[in-house]
Short mmCIF file of C-alpha atoms in Angstrom, two decimals:
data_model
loop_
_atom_site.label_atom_id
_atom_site.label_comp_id
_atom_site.label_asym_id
_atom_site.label_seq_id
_atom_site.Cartn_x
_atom_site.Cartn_y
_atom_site.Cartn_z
CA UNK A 1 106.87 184.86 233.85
CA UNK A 2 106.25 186.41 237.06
CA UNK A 3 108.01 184.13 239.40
CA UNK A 4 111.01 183.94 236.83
CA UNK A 5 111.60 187.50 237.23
CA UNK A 6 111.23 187.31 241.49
CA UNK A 7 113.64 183.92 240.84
CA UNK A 8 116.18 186.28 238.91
CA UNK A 9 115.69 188.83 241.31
CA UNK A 10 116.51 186.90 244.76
CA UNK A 11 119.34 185.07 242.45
CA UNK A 12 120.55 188.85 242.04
CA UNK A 13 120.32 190.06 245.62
CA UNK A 14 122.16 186.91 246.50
CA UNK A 15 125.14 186.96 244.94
CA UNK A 16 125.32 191.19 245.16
CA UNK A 17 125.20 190.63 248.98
CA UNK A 18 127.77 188.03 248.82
CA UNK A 19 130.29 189.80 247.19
CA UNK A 20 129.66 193.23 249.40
CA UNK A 21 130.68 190.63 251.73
CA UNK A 22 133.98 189.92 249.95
CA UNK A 23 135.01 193.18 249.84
CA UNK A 24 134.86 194.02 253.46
CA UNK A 25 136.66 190.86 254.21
CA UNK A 26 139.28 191.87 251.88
CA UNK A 27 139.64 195.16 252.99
CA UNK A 28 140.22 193.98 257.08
CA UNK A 29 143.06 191.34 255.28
CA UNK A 30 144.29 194.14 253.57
CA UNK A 31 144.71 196.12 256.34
CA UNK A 32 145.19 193.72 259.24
CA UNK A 33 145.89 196.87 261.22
CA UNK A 34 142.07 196.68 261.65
CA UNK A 35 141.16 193.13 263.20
CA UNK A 36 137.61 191.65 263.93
CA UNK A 37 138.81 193.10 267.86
CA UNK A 38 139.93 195.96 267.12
CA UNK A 39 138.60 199.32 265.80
CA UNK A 40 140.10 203.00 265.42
CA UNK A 41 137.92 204.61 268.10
CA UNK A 42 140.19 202.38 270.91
CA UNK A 43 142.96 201.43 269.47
CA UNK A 44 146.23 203.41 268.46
CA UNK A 45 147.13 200.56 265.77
CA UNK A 46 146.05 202.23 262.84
CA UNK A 47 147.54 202.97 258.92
CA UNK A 48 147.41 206.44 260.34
CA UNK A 49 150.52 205.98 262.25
CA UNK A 50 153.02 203.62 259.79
CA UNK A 51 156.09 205.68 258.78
CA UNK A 52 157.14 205.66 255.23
CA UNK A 53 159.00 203.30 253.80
CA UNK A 54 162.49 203.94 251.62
CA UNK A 55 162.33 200.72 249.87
CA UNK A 56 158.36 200.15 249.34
CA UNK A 57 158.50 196.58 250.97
CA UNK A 58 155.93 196.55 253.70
CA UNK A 59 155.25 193.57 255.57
CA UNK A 60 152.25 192.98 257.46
CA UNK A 61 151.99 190.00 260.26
CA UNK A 62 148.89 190.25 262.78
CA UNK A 63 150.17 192.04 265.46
CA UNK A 64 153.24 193.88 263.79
CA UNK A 65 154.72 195.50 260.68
CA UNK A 66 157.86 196.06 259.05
CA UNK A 67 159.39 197.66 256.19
CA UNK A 68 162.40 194.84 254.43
CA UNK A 69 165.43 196.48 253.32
CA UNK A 70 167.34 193.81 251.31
CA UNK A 71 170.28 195.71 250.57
CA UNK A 72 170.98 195.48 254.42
CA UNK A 73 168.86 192.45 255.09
CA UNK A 74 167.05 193.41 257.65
CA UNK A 75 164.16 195.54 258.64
CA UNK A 76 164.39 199.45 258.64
CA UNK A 77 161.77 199.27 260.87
CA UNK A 78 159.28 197.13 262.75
CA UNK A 79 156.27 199.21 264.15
CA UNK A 80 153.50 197.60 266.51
CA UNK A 81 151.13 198.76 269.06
CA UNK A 82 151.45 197.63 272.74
CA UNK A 83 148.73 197.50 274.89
CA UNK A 84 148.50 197.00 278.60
CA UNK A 85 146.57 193.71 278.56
CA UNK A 86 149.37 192.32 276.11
CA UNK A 87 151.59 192.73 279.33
CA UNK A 88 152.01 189.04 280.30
CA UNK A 89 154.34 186.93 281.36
CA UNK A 90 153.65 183.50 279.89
CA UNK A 91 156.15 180.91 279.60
CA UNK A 92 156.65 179.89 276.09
CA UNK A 93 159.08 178.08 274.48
CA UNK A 94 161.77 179.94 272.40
CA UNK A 95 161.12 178.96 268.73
CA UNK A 96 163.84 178.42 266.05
CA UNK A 97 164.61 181.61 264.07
CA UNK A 98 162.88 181.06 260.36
CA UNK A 99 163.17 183.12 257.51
CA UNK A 100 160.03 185.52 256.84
CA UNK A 101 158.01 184.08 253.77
CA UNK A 102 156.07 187.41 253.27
CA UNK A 103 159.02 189.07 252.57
CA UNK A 104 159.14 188.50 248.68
CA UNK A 105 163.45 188.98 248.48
CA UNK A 106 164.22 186.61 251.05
CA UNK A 107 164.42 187.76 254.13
CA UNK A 108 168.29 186.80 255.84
CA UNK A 109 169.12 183.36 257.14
CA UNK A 110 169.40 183.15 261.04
CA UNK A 111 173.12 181.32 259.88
CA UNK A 112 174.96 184.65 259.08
CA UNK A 113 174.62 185.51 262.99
CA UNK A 114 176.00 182.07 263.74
CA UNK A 115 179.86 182.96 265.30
CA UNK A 116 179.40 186.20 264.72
CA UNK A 117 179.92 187.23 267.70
CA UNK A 118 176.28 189.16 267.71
CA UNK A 119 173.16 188.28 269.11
CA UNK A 120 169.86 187.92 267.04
CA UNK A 121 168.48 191.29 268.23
CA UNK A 122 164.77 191.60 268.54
CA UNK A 123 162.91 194.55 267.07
CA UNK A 124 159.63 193.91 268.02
CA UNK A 125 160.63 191.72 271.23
CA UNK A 126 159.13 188.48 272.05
CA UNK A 127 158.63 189.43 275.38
CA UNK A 128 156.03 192.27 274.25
CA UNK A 129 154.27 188.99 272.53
CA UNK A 130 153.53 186.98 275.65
CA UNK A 131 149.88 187.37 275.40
CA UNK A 132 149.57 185.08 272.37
CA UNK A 133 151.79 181.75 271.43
CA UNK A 134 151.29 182.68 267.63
CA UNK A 135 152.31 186.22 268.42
CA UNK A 136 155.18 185.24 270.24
CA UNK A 137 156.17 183.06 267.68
CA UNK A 138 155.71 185.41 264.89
CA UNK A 139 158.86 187.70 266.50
CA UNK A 140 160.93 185.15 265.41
CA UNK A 141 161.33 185.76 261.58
CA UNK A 142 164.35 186.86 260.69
CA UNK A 143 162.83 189.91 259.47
CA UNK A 144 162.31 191.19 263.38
CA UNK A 145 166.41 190.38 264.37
CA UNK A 146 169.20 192.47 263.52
CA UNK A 147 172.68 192.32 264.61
CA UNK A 148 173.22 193.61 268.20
CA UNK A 149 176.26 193.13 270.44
CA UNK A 150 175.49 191.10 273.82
CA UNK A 151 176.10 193.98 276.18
CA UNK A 152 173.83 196.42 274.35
CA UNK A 153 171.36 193.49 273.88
CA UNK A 154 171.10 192.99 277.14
CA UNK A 155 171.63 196.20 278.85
CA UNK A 156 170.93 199.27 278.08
CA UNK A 157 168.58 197.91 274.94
CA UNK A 158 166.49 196.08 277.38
CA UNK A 159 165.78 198.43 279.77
CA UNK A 160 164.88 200.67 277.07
CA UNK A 161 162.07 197.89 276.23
CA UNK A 162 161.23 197.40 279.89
CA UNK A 163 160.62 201.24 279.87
CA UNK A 164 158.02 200.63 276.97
CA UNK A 165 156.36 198.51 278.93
CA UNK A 166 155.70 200.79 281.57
CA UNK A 167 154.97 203.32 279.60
CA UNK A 168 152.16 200.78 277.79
CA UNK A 169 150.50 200.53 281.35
CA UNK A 170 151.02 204.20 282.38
CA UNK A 171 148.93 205.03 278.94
CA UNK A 172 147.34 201.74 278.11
CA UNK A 173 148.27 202.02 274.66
CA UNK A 174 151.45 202.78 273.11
CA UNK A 175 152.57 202.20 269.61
CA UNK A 176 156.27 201.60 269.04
CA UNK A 177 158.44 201.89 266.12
CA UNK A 178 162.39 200.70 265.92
CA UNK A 179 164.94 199.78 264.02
CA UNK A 180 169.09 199.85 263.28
CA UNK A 181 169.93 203.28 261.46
CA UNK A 182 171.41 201.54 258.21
CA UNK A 183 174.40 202.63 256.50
CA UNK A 184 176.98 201.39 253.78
CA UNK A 185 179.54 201.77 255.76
CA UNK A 186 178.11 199.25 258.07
CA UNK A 187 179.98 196.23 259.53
CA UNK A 188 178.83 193.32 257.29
CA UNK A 189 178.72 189.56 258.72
CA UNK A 190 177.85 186.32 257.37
CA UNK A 191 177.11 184.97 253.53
CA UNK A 192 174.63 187.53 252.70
CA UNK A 193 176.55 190.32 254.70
CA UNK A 194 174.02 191.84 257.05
CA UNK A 195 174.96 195.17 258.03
CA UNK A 196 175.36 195.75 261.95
CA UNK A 197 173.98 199.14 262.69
CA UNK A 198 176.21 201.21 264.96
CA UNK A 199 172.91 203.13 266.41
CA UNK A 200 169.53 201.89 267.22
CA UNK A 201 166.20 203.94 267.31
CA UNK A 202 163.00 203.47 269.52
CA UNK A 203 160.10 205.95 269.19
CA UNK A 204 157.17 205.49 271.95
CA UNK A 205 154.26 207.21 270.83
CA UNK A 206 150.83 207.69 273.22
CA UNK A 207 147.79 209.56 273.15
CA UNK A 208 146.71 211.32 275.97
CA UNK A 209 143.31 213.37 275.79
CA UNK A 210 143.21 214.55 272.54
CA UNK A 211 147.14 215.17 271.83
CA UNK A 212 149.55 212.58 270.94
CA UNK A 213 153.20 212.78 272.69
CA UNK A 214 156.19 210.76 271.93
CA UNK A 215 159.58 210.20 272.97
CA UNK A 216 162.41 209.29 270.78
CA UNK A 217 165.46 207.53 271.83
CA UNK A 218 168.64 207.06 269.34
CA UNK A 219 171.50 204.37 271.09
CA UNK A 220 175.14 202.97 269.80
CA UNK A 221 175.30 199.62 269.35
CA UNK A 222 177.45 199.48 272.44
CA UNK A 223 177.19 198.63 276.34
CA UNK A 224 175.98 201.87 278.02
CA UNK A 225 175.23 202.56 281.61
CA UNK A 226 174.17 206.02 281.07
CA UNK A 227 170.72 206.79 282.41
CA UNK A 228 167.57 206.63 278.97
CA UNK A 229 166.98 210.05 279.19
CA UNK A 230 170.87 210.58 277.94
CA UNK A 231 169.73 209.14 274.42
CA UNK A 232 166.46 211.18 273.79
CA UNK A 233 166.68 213.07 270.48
CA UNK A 234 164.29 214.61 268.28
CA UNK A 235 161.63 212.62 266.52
CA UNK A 236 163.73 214.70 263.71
CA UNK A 237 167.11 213.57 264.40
CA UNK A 238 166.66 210.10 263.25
CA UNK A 239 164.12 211.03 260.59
CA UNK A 240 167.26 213.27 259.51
CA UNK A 241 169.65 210.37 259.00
CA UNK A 242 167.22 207.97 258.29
CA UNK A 243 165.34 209.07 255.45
CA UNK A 244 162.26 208.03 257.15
CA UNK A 245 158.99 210.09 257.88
CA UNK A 246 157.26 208.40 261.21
CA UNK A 247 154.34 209.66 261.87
CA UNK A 248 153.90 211.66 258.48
CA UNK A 249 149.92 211.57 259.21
CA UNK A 250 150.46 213.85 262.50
CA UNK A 251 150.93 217.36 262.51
CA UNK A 252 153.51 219.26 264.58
CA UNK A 253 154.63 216.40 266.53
CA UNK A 254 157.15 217.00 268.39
CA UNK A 255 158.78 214.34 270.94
CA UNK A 256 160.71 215.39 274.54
CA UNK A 257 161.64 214.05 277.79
CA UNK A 258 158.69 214.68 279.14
CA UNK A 259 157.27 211.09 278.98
#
C-alpha cells in the first residue's frame, strides 16, 4: 500500500510539473514579444508599447507585428523593435511577395500592385531584417507592403528609414511603428481595391535613462526634397486622424525634434 501511494505520488508530481511547463511555453508563443533571447529588463520590444488596434486583428510574426485592416487591405500599422546589432548588411536574395497566412481575412494579393504604377512599399523594411534570412523573408507578406509611389519610395521614405537606423545605433534600441493613414476616400487599385494612402506615418521611440522620447514624422505619398525635420508632428496629430492610441501604456509622452 505504501509504495502505491509514493507510485501515485511521483505519477502526480510528474505530470503537474509537465504541464507548469506547458503553460510557460504557451505564454512566450503567446506573446512572442518575449523570446527565449529576449527579456523586458533589455529590451524595448514589449506588449507595453503596441498601439491599439481599430479593427482587433493583430498579427504577430517573430520579429514584428501588425494590426490587418481588410477594408483597406493592408496594415494600419506594423510595429517592431530595432536594435543596433540587427544593423547588417547581408546579401540576401529578394523573395517573392506571398500573402500573410496569419492574417485570418486574407491578407491582399501582391497582383493588385502589378501595373499599378506603385511600388510594393515596405512597412517594416527588409533592410532593417538583414540580421536573419527568416526575418528578412518574413517582410515580405503582403501584410508589410502598401501602395507607395516610386519617388516617395525611394526618396524621401528611405531616408526617413536610413534615419531609423541611426537613430537604432545612437540609442541601441529603438522601437518603430508605421503605417499609411487610411481613408475612404483613398485611391483604390487592383481586384480587391487597396487603398493608396496619401500620407505615411513613422514614430521612433527610445529610452534614454529612465524617460522614453520619440519623434513622430507624418509624409504625403509624394516625392519630397524637404529636409525630415519639415514632417515632424505630434505623436497626437496622427493619433488625431488615425484613430489610433500608440503608446497608450506611457504617460505624458510627448514627441519633438529633439531626437
Amino acid at each position: 500500500m505504501r509504495k502505491f501511494l509514493v507510485l501515485v505520488l511521483m505519477h502526480f508530481v510528474f505530470f503537474s510539473c509537465k504541464n507548469e511547463v506547458e503553460i510557460k511555453e504557451g505564454v512566450v508563443e503567446n506573446h512572442p514579444h518575449f523570446t527565449s533571447n529576449q527579456s523586458s529588463s533589455d529590451s524595448l520590444y514589449t506588449v507595453d508599447y503596441l498601439p491599439t488596434s481599430t479593427t482587433k486583428q493583430i498579427v504577430n510574426h517573430k520579429y514584428y507585428t501588425l494590426s490587418y485592416n481588410e477594408k483597406f487591405e493592408q496594415a494600419e500599422w506594423v510595429a517592431y523593435e530595432l536594435k543596433k546589432e540587427y544593423l547588417k548588411n547581408n546579401d540576401f536574395k529578394r523573395p517573392y511577395f506571398i500573402a500573410d497566412p496569419k492574417v485570418t481575412t486574407g491578407s491582399a494579393d501582391w497582383r493588385n500592385y502589378k501595373k499599378s504604377g506603385y511600388d510594393k512599399g515596405h512597412l517594416c523594411p527588409a533592410g532593417d531584417m538583414e540580421f536573419d534570412i527568416n526575418a528578412y523573408n518574413d517582410t515580405f507578406y503582403t501584410s508589410n507592403i502598401s501602395p507607395q509611389k516610386h519617388d516617395f519610395n525611394s526618396g524621401i521614405w528611405n531616408r526617413i528609414e536610413q534615419k531609423t537606423r541611426y537613430w537604432a545605433e545612437k540609442y541601441h534600441d529603438v522601437y518603430v511603428v508605421t503605417g499609411g493613414v487610411l481613408k475612404d476616400s483613398d485611391k483604390k487599385i487592383g481586384t480587391e481595391k487597396v487603398s493608396v494612402p496619401k500620407y505615411f506615418y513613422k514614430i521612433i521611440l527610445a529610452k534614454s535613462g529612465n524617460e522614453h522620447k520619440a519623434i513622430a514624422f507624418l509624409v504625403p505619398n509624394e516625392d519630397s526634397d524637404k529636409s525630415l525635420y519639415d514632417y515632424v508632428v505630434p505623436i497626437e496629430t496622427i493619433e488625431n486622424t488615425t484613430g489610433i492610441d500608440f503608446f497608450p501604456n506611457l504617460k505624458n509622452l510627448k514627441s519633438s525634434h529633439d531626437f
